Amino acid sequence: MNYPDGIKRKNKTIYSGKRGMTLESDINDTNKYYLEKDIALIYKKPTPTKVIKLDGNRIKDGFYEIPSTTDYNGIYKGNYIDFEAKETRSKTSFSLNNIHDHQIKHLDSVLRHGGISFLIIRFTTLNETYLLMTKDFMEYINNNDRKSIPYEYIKNKGYLIKEKLNPRLDYLEVLE
Amino acid sequence: MNYPDGIKRKNKTIYSGKRGMTLESDINDTNKYYLEKDIALIYKKPTPTKVIKLDGNRIKDGFYEIPSTTDYNGIYKGNYIDFEAKETRSKTSFSLNNIHDHQIKHLDSVLRHGGISFLIIRFTTLNETYLLMTKDFMEYINNNDRKSIPYEYIKNKGYLIKEKLNPRLDYLEVLE
Protein backbone atom coordinates (compact mmCIF):
# COMPACT_ATOMS: atom_id res chain seq x y z
CA MET A 1 0.00 0.00 0.00
CA ASN A 2 1.23 3.45 -0.86
CA TYR A 3 0.73 6.09 1.78
CA PRO A 4 0.55 9.76 0.75
CA ASP A 5 4.00 10.47 2.12
CA GLY A 6 5.44 7.87 -0.20
CA ILE A 7 6.64 5.55 2.51
CA LYS A 8 5.77 1.93 1.99
CA ARG A 9 4.87 0.64 5.41
CA LYS A 10 5.07 -2.99 6.36
CA ASN A 11 1.75 -4.57 7.19
CA LYS A 12 2.21 -5.10 10.89
CA THR A 13 -0.60 -7.62 11.31
CA ILE A 14 0.77 -8.54 14.70
CA TYR A 15 -0.70 -5.32 16.13
CA SER A 16 -4.01 -6.02 14.40
CA GLY A 17 -6.10 -3.06 15.54
CA LYS A 18 -3.36 -0.50 15.50
CA ARG A 19 -1.94 -1.32 12.09
CA GLY A 20 1.40 0.00 13.30
CA MET A 21 0.46 3.60 12.51
CA THR A 22 1.26 6.40 14.88
CA LEU A 23 -1.25 9.06 15.78
CA GLU A 24 0.89 11.66 14.07
CA SER A 25 0.95 9.84 10.74
CA ASP A 26 -2.80 9.19 10.97
CA ILE A 27 -3.44 12.89 11.47
CA ASN A 28 -1.02 13.87 8.71
CA ASP A 29 -2.74 11.48 6.31
CA THR A 30 -6.12 12.88 7.34
CA ASN A 31 -4.97 16.46 6.82
CA LYS A 32 -3.65 15.49 3.39
CA TYR A 33 -7.08 14.06 2.58
CA TYR A 34 -8.79 17.28 3.77
CA LEU A 35 -6.39 19.30 1.64
CA GLU A 36 -6.85 17.20 -1.50
CA LYS A 37 -10.64 17.24 -1.15
CA ASP A 38 -10.48 20.97 -0.39
CA ILE A 39 -12.34 20.40 2.89
CA ALA A 40 -9.94 22.20 5.19
CA LEU A 41 -6.40 23.56 5.31
CA ILE A 42 -4.76 22.11 8.39
CA TYR A 43 -1.02 21.56 8.74
CA LYS A 44 1.39 20.28 11.32
CA LYS A 45 3.81 22.99 12.29
CA PRO A 46 7.43 22.04 11.81
CA THR A 47 9.37 21.30 14.98
CA PRO A 48 11.38 24.40 15.81
CA THR A 49 15.09 23.86 15.42
CA LYS A 50 17.92 25.89 16.86
CA VAL A 51 20.77 25.84 14.38
CA ILE A 52 24.22 26.43 15.86
CA LYS A 53 26.45 25.64 12.92
CA LEU A 54 25.63 25.96 9.26
CA ASP A 55 28.07 24.74 6.62
CA GLY A 56 26.86 26.12 3.32
CA ASN A 57 23.21 25.08 3.35
CA ARG A 58 23.92 22.08 5.53
CA ILE A 59 23.11 22.07 9.23
CA LYS A 60 26.12 20.67 11.08
CA ASP A 61 25.09 21.39 14.65
CA GLY A 62 21.76 22.15 16.25
CA PHE A 63 18.94 20.82 18.38
CA TYR A 64 15.17 20.63 18.54
CA GLU A 65 13.47 23.29 20.62
CA ILE A 66 10.27 23.03 22.66
CA PRO A 67 7.36 24.27 20.52
CA SER A 68 5.80 27.49 21.83
CA THR A 69 2.30 26.53 20.78
CA THR A 70 0.45 23.42 19.62
CA ASP A 71 1.35 21.07 16.77
CA TYR A 72 -1.54 21.64 14.39
CA ASN A 73 -3.52 24.61 13.16
CA GLY A 74 -5.45 25.79 10.15
CA ILE A 75 -8.83 26.75 8.79
CA TYR A 76 -12.09 24.86 8.36
CA LYS A 77 -15.27 26.53 7.06
CA GLY A 78 -13.97 29.93 8.06
CA ASN A 79 -13.06 28.79 11.56
CA TYR A 80 -9.61 28.90 13.06
CA ILE A 81 -8.71 25.37 14.18
CA ASP A 82 -5.95 24.61 16.68
CA PHE A 83 -5.12 21.37 18.44
CA GLU A 84 -2.54 19.19 20.07
CA ALA A 85 -2.35 15.40 19.61
CA LYS A 86 -0.99 13.02 22.22
CA GLU A 87 -0.70 9.29 22.70
CA THR A 88 -0.67 7.44 25.99
CA ARG A 89 -0.12 3.77 26.79
CA SER A 90 -2.07 4.08 30.03
CA LYS A 91 -5.51 2.47 30.11
CA THR A 92 -6.77 4.53 33.01
CA SER A 93 -5.69 8.14 32.61
CA PHE A 94 -4.00 10.80 30.50
CA SER A 95 -1.04 12.29 32.35
CA LEU A 96 -0.79 16.05 32.24
CA ASN A 97 2.97 15.68 32.00
CA ASN A 98 2.25 14.99 28.32
CA ILE A 99 1.36 18.60 27.68
CA HIS A 100 3.30 21.77 28.47
CA ASP A 101 1.76 24.58 30.51
CA HIS A 102 2.24 27.08 27.67
CA GLN A 103 0.39 24.70 25.33
CA ILE A 104 -2.55 24.57 27.74
CA LYS A 105 -2.48 28.36 27.95
CA HIS A 106 -2.41 28.56 24.15
CA LEU A 107 -5.42 26.22 23.69
CA ASP A 108 -7.34 28.31 26.20
CA SER A 109 -6.34 31.58 24.47
CA VAL A 110 -7.55 30.25 21.11
CA LEU A 111 -10.94 29.56 22.67
CA ARG A 112 -11.14 33.08 24.12
CA HIS A 113 -10.24 34.56 20.73
CA GLY A 114 -13.12 32.76 19.06
CA GLY A 115 -11.32 29.80 17.57
CA ILE A 116 -11.96 26.08 17.89
CA SER A 117 -9.35 24.27 19.95
CA PHE A 118 -9.12 20.76 21.29
CA LEU A 119 -6.93 17.82 22.15
CA ILE A 120 -6.78 14.54 20.29
CA ILE A 121 -5.85 11.85 22.78
CA ARG A 122 -5.15 8.27 21.78
CA PHE A 123 -5.13 5.47 24.30
CA THR A 124 -2.88 3.20 22.28
CA THR A 125 -3.40 0.11 24.44
CA LEU A 126 -7.18 0.43 24.17
CA ASN A 127 -6.92 1.54 20.54
CA GLU A 128 -9.31 4.41 21.16
CA THR A 129 -8.85 7.99 20.02
CA TYR A 130 -10.83 10.86 21.52
CA LEU A 131 -11.35 14.47 20.69
CA LEU A 132 -11.62 16.52 23.87
CA MET A 133 -12.73 20.14 23.48
CA THR A 134 -10.61 22.71 25.33
CA LYS A 135 -13.66 23.80 27.34
CA ASP A 136 -14.01 20.31 28.82
CA PHE A 137 -10.26 19.94 29.22
CA MET A 138 -9.99 23.25 31.11
CA GLU A 139 -13.01 22.42 33.23
CA TYR A 140 -11.27 19.33 34.49
CA ILE A 141 -7.87 20.84 35.20
CA ASN A 142 -9.36 23.96 36.81
CA ASN A 143 -11.40 21.89 39.23
CA ASN A 144 -9.05 19.08 40.10
CA ASP A 145 -5.67 18.81 41.72
CA ARG A 146 -4.78 15.54 40.00
CA LYS A 147 -1.85 15.44 37.62
CA SER A 148 -3.82 13.36 35.15
CA ILE A 149 -7.27 13.18 33.59
CA PRO A 150 -9.11 9.89 34.18
CA TYR A 151 -9.96 7.82 31.13
CA GLU A 152 -13.61 7.83 32.20
CA TYR A 153 -13.75 11.63 32.09
CA ILE A 154 -12.32 11.69 28.56
CA LYS A 155 -14.68 8.91 27.47
CA ASN A 156 -17.69 10.78 28.83
CA LYS A 157 -16.84 14.34 27.85
CA GLY A 158 -14.83 13.60 24.71
CA TYR A 159 -15.89 12.28 21.33
CA LEU A 160 -14.64 8.97 20.00
CA ILE A 161 -12.99 9.32 16.58
CA LYS A 162 -13.53 6.10 14.67
CA GLU A 163 -10.67 4.90 12.50
CA LYS A 164 -11.50 4.61 8.84
CA LEU A 165 -9.57 3.76 5.72
CA ASN A 166 -9.73 7.24 4.27
CA PRO A 167 -9.58 9.65 5.93
CA ARG A 168 -7.86 7.71 8.67
CA LEU A 169 -9.10 9.84 11.54
CA ASP A 170 -12.03 12.01 10.54
CA TYR A 171 -11.84 14.45 13.43
CA LEU A 172 -13.67 17.24 11.56
CA GLU A 173 -16.72 15.01 11.21
CA VAL A 174 -16.65 14.58 14.98
CA LEU A 175 -16.46 18.37 15.42
CA GLU A 176 -19.62 18.79 13.38
CA MET B 1 17.65 48.92 24.08
CA ASN B 2 16.37 45.46 24.93
CA TYR B 3 14.31 43.81 22.26
CA PRO B 4 11.80 41.10 23.25
CA ASP B 5 13.98 38.35 21.88
CA GLY B 6 16.77 39.42 24.24
CA ILE B 7 19.17 40.43 21.50
CA LYS B 8 20.84 43.77 22.04
CA ARG B 9 21.02 45.37 18.63
CA LYS B 10 23.47 48.07 17.68
CA ASN B 11 21.91 51.40 16.90
CA LYS B 12 22.58 51.58 13.18
CA THR B 13 22.04 55.32 12.82
CA ILE B 14 23.66 55.14 9.39
CA TYR B 15 20.44 53.61 7.99
CA SER B 16 18.33 56.24 9.77
CA GLY B 17 14.82 55.31 8.65
CA LYS B 18 15.33 51.57 8.71
CA ARG B 19 16.95 51.37 12.13
CA GLY B 20 18.71 48.23 10.97
CA MET B 21 15.67 46.06 11.63
CA THR B 22 14.55 43.40 9.22
CA LEU B 23 10.94 42.91 8.25
CA GLU B 24 10.92 39.55 9.97
CA SER B 25 12.06 40.93 13.32
CA ASP B 26 9.58 43.82 13.02
CA ILE B 27 6.74 41.35 12.49
CA ASN B 28 7.94 39.07 15.27
CA ASP B 29 8.09 42.03 17.67
CA THR B 30 4.62 43.10 16.57
CA ASN B 31 3.22 39.61 17.07
CA LYS B 32 4.78 39.54 20.53
CA TYR B 33 3.04 42.83 21.29
CA TYR B 34 -0.30 41.42 20.06
CA LEU B 35 0.22 38.34 22.21
CA GLU B 36 1.15 40.28 25.36
CA LYS B 37 -1.79 42.66 24.95
CA ASP B 38 -4.03 39.66 24.15
CA ILE B 39 -5.06 41.27 20.85
CA ALA B 40 -4.29 38.34 18.57
CA LEU B 41 -2.43 35.04 18.52
CA ILE B 42 -0.18 35.09 15.48
CA TYR B 43 3.05 33.14 15.19
CA LYS B 44 5.78 32.60 12.67
CA LYS B 45 5.95 28.94 11.73
CA PRO B 46 9.34 27.36 12.28
CA THR B 47 11.37 26.69 9.15
CA PRO B 48 10.97 23.01 8.33
CA THR B 49 14.17 21.07 8.79
CA LYS B 50 15.09 17.70 7.40
CA VAL B 51 17.26 15.95 9.92
CA ILE B 52 19.58 13.29 8.50
CA LYS B 53 21.75 12.50 11.48
CA LEU B 54 20.84 12.80 15.13
CA ASP B 55 23.45 12.21 17.82
CA GLY B 56 21.58 11.93 21.10
CA ASN B 57 19.43 15.06 21.01
CA ARG B 58 21.94 16.93 18.86
CA ILE B 59 21.38 17.41 15.14
CA LYS B 60 24.63 16.57 13.36
CA ASP B 61 23.44 16.64 9.76
CA GLY B 62 20.41 18.16 8.09
CA PHE B 63 19.12 20.96 5.92
CA TYR B 64 16.34 23.50 5.70
CA GLU B 65 13.36 22.51 3.57
CA ILE B 66 11.10 24.74 1.48
CA PRO B 67 8.03 25.65 3.57
CA SER B 68 4.80 24.15 2.20
CA THR B 69 2.70 27.12 3.20
CA THR B 70 3.22 30.69 4.34
CA ASP B 71 5.35 31.96 7.21
CA TYR B 72 2.71 33.37 9.54
CA ASN B 73 -0.72 32.35 10.72
CA GLY B 74 -3.03 32.67 13.68
CA ILE B 75 -6.27 34.10 14.97
CA TYR B 76 -7.60 37.64 15.36
CA LYS B 77 -11.12 38.38 16.59
CA GLY B 78 -12.27 34.91 15.59
CA ASN B 79 -10.78 35.20 12.09
CA TYR B 80 -8.16 32.90 10.67
CA ILE B 81 -5.20 35.05 9.60
CA ASP B 82 -2.54 33.88 7.15
CA PHE B 83 0.20 35.83 5.44
CA GLU B 84 3.61 35.88 3.87
CA ALA B 85 6.14 38.68 4.36
CA LYS B 86 8.76 39.66 1.80
CA GLU B 87 11.35 42.35 1.34
CA THR B 88 12.62 43.72 -1.93
CA ARG B 89 15.39 46.20 -2.69
CA SER B 90 13.75 47.19 -5.97
CA LYS B 91 12.12 50.63 -6.10
CA THR B 92 9.89 49.82 -9.04
CA SER B 93 8.42 46.35 -8.64
CA PHE B 94 7.99 43.23 -6.54
CA SER B 95 9.34 40.18 -8.34
CA LEU B 96 7.14 37.10 -8.26
CA ASN B 97 10.29 35.01 -7.93
CA ASN B 98 10.11 36.04 -4.28
CA ILE B 99 7.12 33.81 -3.67
CA HIS B 100 6.62 30.12 -4.45
CA ASP B 101 3.68 28.90 -6.53
CA HIS B 102 2.42 26.70 -3.71
CA GLN B 103 2.46 29.71 -1.40
CA ILE B 104 0.31 31.67 -3.84
CA LYS B 105 -2.05 28.70 -4.07
CA HIS B 106 -2.18 28.53 -0.28
CA LEU B 107 -3.02 32.24 0.13
CA ASP B 108 -5.81 31.82 -2.42
CA SER B 109 -7.13 28.68 -0.70
CA VAL B 110 -7.28 30.49 2.65
CA LEU B 111 -9.42 33.17 1.04
CA ARG B 112 -11.79 30.57 -0.44
CA HIS B 113 -12.09 28.87 2.96
CA GLY B 114 -13.22 32.10 4.59
CA GLY B 115 -9.95 33.26 6.14
CA ILE B 116 -8.09 36.54 5.83
CA SER B 117 -4.89 36.27 3.83
CA PHE B 118 -2.45 38.84 2.52
CA LEU B 119 1.12 39.71 1.71
CA ILE B 120 3.28 42.16 3.62
CA ILE B 121 5.76 43.63 1.16
CA ARG B 122 8.55 45.95 2.19
CA PHE B 123 10.39 48.08 -0.32
CA THR B 124 13.53 48.42 1.76
CA THR B 125 15.15 51.12 -0.39
CA LEU B 126 12.01 53.27 -0.19
CA ASN B 127 11.45 52.28 3.43
CA GLU B 128 7.78 51.59 2.75
CA THR B 129 5.84 48.52 3.88
CA TYR B 130 2.52 47.58 2.33
CA LEU B 131 -0.20 45.12 3.13
CA LEU B 132 -1.66 43.67 -0.08
CA MET B 133 -4.81 41.58 0.26
CA THR B 134 -4.78 38.24 -1.56
CA LYS B 135 -7.79 39.33 -3.63
CA ASP B 136 -5.82 42.24 -5.10
CA PHE B 137 -2.68 40.14 -5.44
CA MET B 138 -4.55 37.41 -7.34
CA GLU B 139 -6.31 39.97 -9.50
CA TYR B 140 -2.97 41.22 -10.71
CA ILE B 141 -1.30 37.90 -11.37
CA ASN B 142 -4.41 36.43 -13.03
CA ASN B 143 -4.62 39.32 -15.49
CA ASN B 144 -0.99 39.97 -16.29
CA ASP B 145 1.83 38.03 -17.82
CA ARG B 146 4.55 40.00 -16.09
CA LYS B 147 6.84 38.25 -13.67
CA SER B 148 6.59 41.11 -11.20
CA ILE B 149 4.01 43.46 -9.71
CA PRO B 150 4.70 47.14 -10.30
CA TYR B 151 5.30 49.31 -7.24
CA GLU B 152 2.48 51.61 -8.37
CA TYR B 153 -0.04 48.77 -8.29
CA ILE B 154 0.96 47.84 -4.73
CA LYS B 155 0.90 51.49 -3.67
CA ASN B 156 -2.59 51.95 -5.11
CA LYS B 157 -4.22 48.66 -4.13
CA GLY B 158 -2.26 47.96 -0.96
CA TYR B 159 -2.28 49.68 2.41
CA LEU B 160 0.77 51.46 3.79
CA ILE B 161 1.73 50.15 7.23
CA LYS B 162 3.34 52.99 9.16
CA GLU B 163 6.26 52.09 11.36
CA LYS B 164 5.75 52.89 15.02
CA LEU B 165 7.72 52.36 18.18
CA ASN B 166 5.34 49.77 19.60
CA PRO B 167 3.97 47.80 17.94
CA ARG B 168 6.58 48.20 15.24
CA LEU B 169 4.31 47.32 12.33
CA ASP B 170 0.66 47.51 13.27
CA TYR B 171 -0.71 45.48 10.37
CA LEU B 172 -3.91 44.50 12.18
CA GLU B 173 -4.86 48.16 12.51
CA VAL B 174 -4.47 48.43 8.74
CA LEU B 175 -6.72 45.39 8.28
CA GLU B 176 -9.46 47.10 10.27
Short mmCIF file of C-alpha atoms in Angstrom, two decimals, chain B:
data_model
loop_
_atom_site.label_atom_id
_atom_site.label_comp_id
_atom_site.label_asym_id
_atom_site.label_seq_id
_atom_site.Cartn_x
_atom_site.Cartn_y
_atom_site.Cartn_z
CA MET B 1 17.65 48.92 24.08
CA ASN B 2 16.37 45.46 24.93
CA TYR B 3 14.31 43.81 22.26
CA PRO B 4 11.80 41.10 23.25
CA ASP B 5 13.98 38.35 21.88
CA GLY B 6 16.77 39.42 24.24
CA ILE B 7 19.17 40.43 21.50
CA LYS B 8 20.84 43.77 22.04
CA ARG B 9 21.02 45.37 18.63
CA LYS B 10 23.47 48.07 17.68
CA ASN B 11 21.91 51.40 16.90
CA LYS B 12 22.58 51.58 13.18
CA THR B 13 22.04 55.32 12.82
CA ILE B 14 23.66 55.14 9.39
CA TYR B 15 20.44 53.61 7.99
CA SER B 16 18.33 56.24 9.77
CA GLY B 17 14.82 55.31 8.65
CA LYS B 18 15.33 51.57 8.71
CA ARG B 19 16.95 51.37 12.13
CA GLY B 20 18.71 48.23 10.97
CA MET B 21 15.67 46.06 11.63
CA THR B 22 14.55 43.40 9.22
CA LEU B 23 10.94 42.91 8.25
CA GLU B 24 10.92 39.55 9.97
CA SER B 25 12.06 40.93 13.32
CA ASP B 26 9.58 43.82 13.02
CA ILE B 27 6.74 41.35 12.49
CA ASN B 28 7.94 39.07 15.27
CA ASP B 29 8.09 42.03 17.67
CA THR B 30 4.62 43.10 16.57
CA ASN B 31 3.22 39.61 17.07
CA LYS B 32 4.78 39.54 20.53
CA TYR B 33 3.04 42.83 21.29
CA TYR B 34 -0.30 41.42 20.06
CA LEU B 35 0.22 38.34 22.21
CA GLU B 36 1.15 40.28 25.36
CA LYS B 37 -1.79 42.66 24.95
CA ASP B 38 -4.03 39.66 24.15
CA ILE B 39 -5.06 41.27 20.85
CA ALA B 40 -4.29 38.34 18.57
CA LEU B 41 -2.43 35.04 18.52
CA ILE B 42 -0.18 35.09 15.48
CA TYR B 43 3.05 33.14 15.19
CA LYS B 44 5.78 32.60 12.67
CA LYS B 45 5.95 28.94 11.73
CA PRO B 46 9.34 27.36 12.28
CA THR B 47 11.37 26.69 9.15
CA PRO B 48 10.97 23.01 8.33
CA THR B 49 14.17 21.07 8.79
CA LYS B 50 15.09 17.70 7.40
CA VAL B 51 17.26 15.95 9.92
CA ILE B 52 19.58 13.29 8.50
CA LYS B 53 21.75 12.50 11.48
CA LEU B 54 20.84 12.80 15.13
CA ASP B 55 23.45 12.21 17.82
CA GLY B 56 21.58 11.93 21.10
CA ASN B 57 19.43 15.06 21.01
CA ARG B 58 21.94 16.93 18.86
CA ILE B 59 21.38 17.41 15.14
CA LYS B 60 24.63 16.57 13.36
CA ASP B 61 23.44 16.64 9.76
CA GLY B 62 20.41 18.16 8.09
CA PHE B 63 19.12 20.96 5.92
CA TYR B 64 16.34 23.50 5.70
CA GLU B 65 13.36 22.51 3.57
CA ILE B 66 11.10 24.74 1.48
CA PRO B 67 8.03 25.65 3.57
CA SER B 68 4.80 24.15 2.20
CA THR B 69 2.70 27.12 3.20
CA THR B 70 3.22 30.69 4.34
CA ASP B 71 5.35 31.96 7.21
CA TYR B 72 2.71 33.37 9.54
CA ASN B 73 -0.72 32.35 10.72
CA GLY B 74 -3.03 32.67 13.68
CA ILE B 75 -6.27 34.10 14.97
CA TYR B 76 -7.60 37.64 15.36
CA LYS B 77 -11.12 38.38 16.59
CA GLY B 78 -12.27 34.91 15.59
CA ASN B 79 -10.78 35.20 12.09
CA TYR B 80 -8.16 32.90 10.67
CA ILE B 81 -5.20 35.05 9.60
CA ASP B 82 -2.54 33.88 7.15
CA PHE B 83 0.20 35.83 5.44
CA GLU B 84 3.61 35.88 3.87
CA ALA B 85 6.14 38.68 4.36
CA LYS B 86 8.76 39.66 1.80
CA GLU B 87 11.35 42.35 1.34
CA THR B 88 12.62 43.72 -1.93
CA ARG B 89 15.39 46.20 -2.69
CA SER B 90 13.75 47.19 -5.97
CA LYS B 91 12.12 50.63 -6.10
CA THR B 92 9.89 49.82 -9.04
CA SER B 93 8.42 46.35 -8.64
CA PHE B 94 7.99 43.23 -6.54
CA SER B 95 9.34 40.18 -8.34
CA LEU B 96 7.14 37.10 -8.26
CA ASN B 97 10.29 35.01 -7.93
CA ASN B 98 10.11 36.04 -4.28
CA ILE B 99 7.12 33.81 -3.67
CA HIS B 100 6.62 30.12 -4.45
CA ASP B 101 3.68 28.90 -6.53
CA HIS B 102 2.42 26.70 -3.71
CA GLN B 103 2.46 29.71 -1.40
CA ILE B 104 0.31 31.67 -3.84
CA LYS B 105 -2.05 28.70 -4.07
CA HIS B 106 -2.18 28.53 -0.28
CA LEU B 107 -3.02 32.24 0.13
CA ASP B 108 -5.81 31.82 -2.42
CA SER B 109 -7.13 28.68 -0.70
CA VAL B 110 -7.28 30.49 2.65
CA LEU B 111 -9.42 33.17 1.04
CA ARG B 112 -11.79 30.57 -0.44
CA HIS B 113 -12.09 28.87 2.96
CA GLY B 114 -13.22 32.10 4.59
CA GLY B 115 -9.95 33.26 6.14
CA ILE B 116 -8.09 36.54 5.83
CA SER B 117 -4.89 36.27 3.83
CA PHE B 118 -2.45 38.84 2.52
CA LEU B 119 1.12 39.71 1.71
CA ILE B 120 3.28 42.16 3.62
CA ILE B 121 5.76 43.63 1.16
CA ARG B 122 8.55 45.95 2.19
CA PHE B 123 10.39 48.08 -0.32
CA THR B 124 13.53 48.42 1.76
CA THR B 125 15.15 51.12 -0.39
CA LEU B 126 12.01 53.27 -0.19
CA ASN B 127 11.45 52.28 3.43
CA GLU B 128 7.78 51.59 2.75
CA THR B 129 5.84 48.52 3.88
CA TYR B 130 2.52 47.58 2.33
CA LEU B 131 -0.20 45.12 3.13
CA LEU B 132 -1.66 43.67 -0.08
CA MET B 133 -4.81 41.58 0.26
CA THR B 134 -4.78 38.24 -1.56
CA LYS B 135 -7.79 39.33 -3.63
CA ASP B 136 -5.82 42.24 -5.10
CA PHE B 137 -2.68 40.14 -5.44
CA MET B 138 -4.55 37.41 -7.34
CA GLU B 139 -6.31 39.97 -9.50
CA TYR B 140 -2.97 41.22 -10.71
CA ILE B 141 -1.30 37.90 -11.37
CA ASN B 142 -4.41 36.43 -13.03
CA ASN B 143 -4.62 39.32 -15.49
CA ASN B 144 -0.99 39.97 -16.29
CA ASP B 145 1.83 38.03 -17.82
CA ARG B 146 4.55 40.00 -16.09
CA LYS B 147 6.84 38.25 -13.67
CA SER B 148 6.59 41.11 -11.20
CA ILE B 149 4.01 43.46 -9.71
CA PRO B 150 4.70 47.14 -10.30
CA TYR B 151 5.30 49.31 -7.24
CA GLU B 152 2.48 51.61 -8.37
CA TYR B 153 -0.04 48.77 -8.29
CA ILE B 154 0.96 47.84 -4.73
CA LYS B 155 0.90 51.49 -3.67
CA ASN B 156 -2.59 51.95 -5.11
CA LYS B 157 -4.22 48.66 -4.13
CA GLY B 158 -2.26 47.96 -0.96
CA TYR B 159 -2.28 49.68 2.41
CA LEU B 160 0.77 51.46 3.79
CA ILE B 161 1.73 50.15 7.23
CA LYS B 162 3.34 52.99 9.16
CA GLU B 163 6.26 52.09 11.36
CA LYS B 164 5.75 52.89 15.02
CA LEU B 165 7.72 52.36 18.18
CA ASN B 166 5.34 49.77 19.60
CA PRO B 167 3.97 47.80 17.94
CA ARG B 168 6.58 48.20 15.24
CA LEU B 169 4.31 47.32 12.33
CA ASP B 170 0.66 47.51 13.27
CA TYR B 171 -0.71 45.48 10.37
CA LEU B 172 -3.91 44.50 12.18
CA GLU B 173 -4.86 48.16 12.51
CA VAL B 174 -4.47 48.43 8.74
CA LEU B 175 -6.72 45.39 8.28
CA GLU B 176 -9.46 47.10 10.27
#
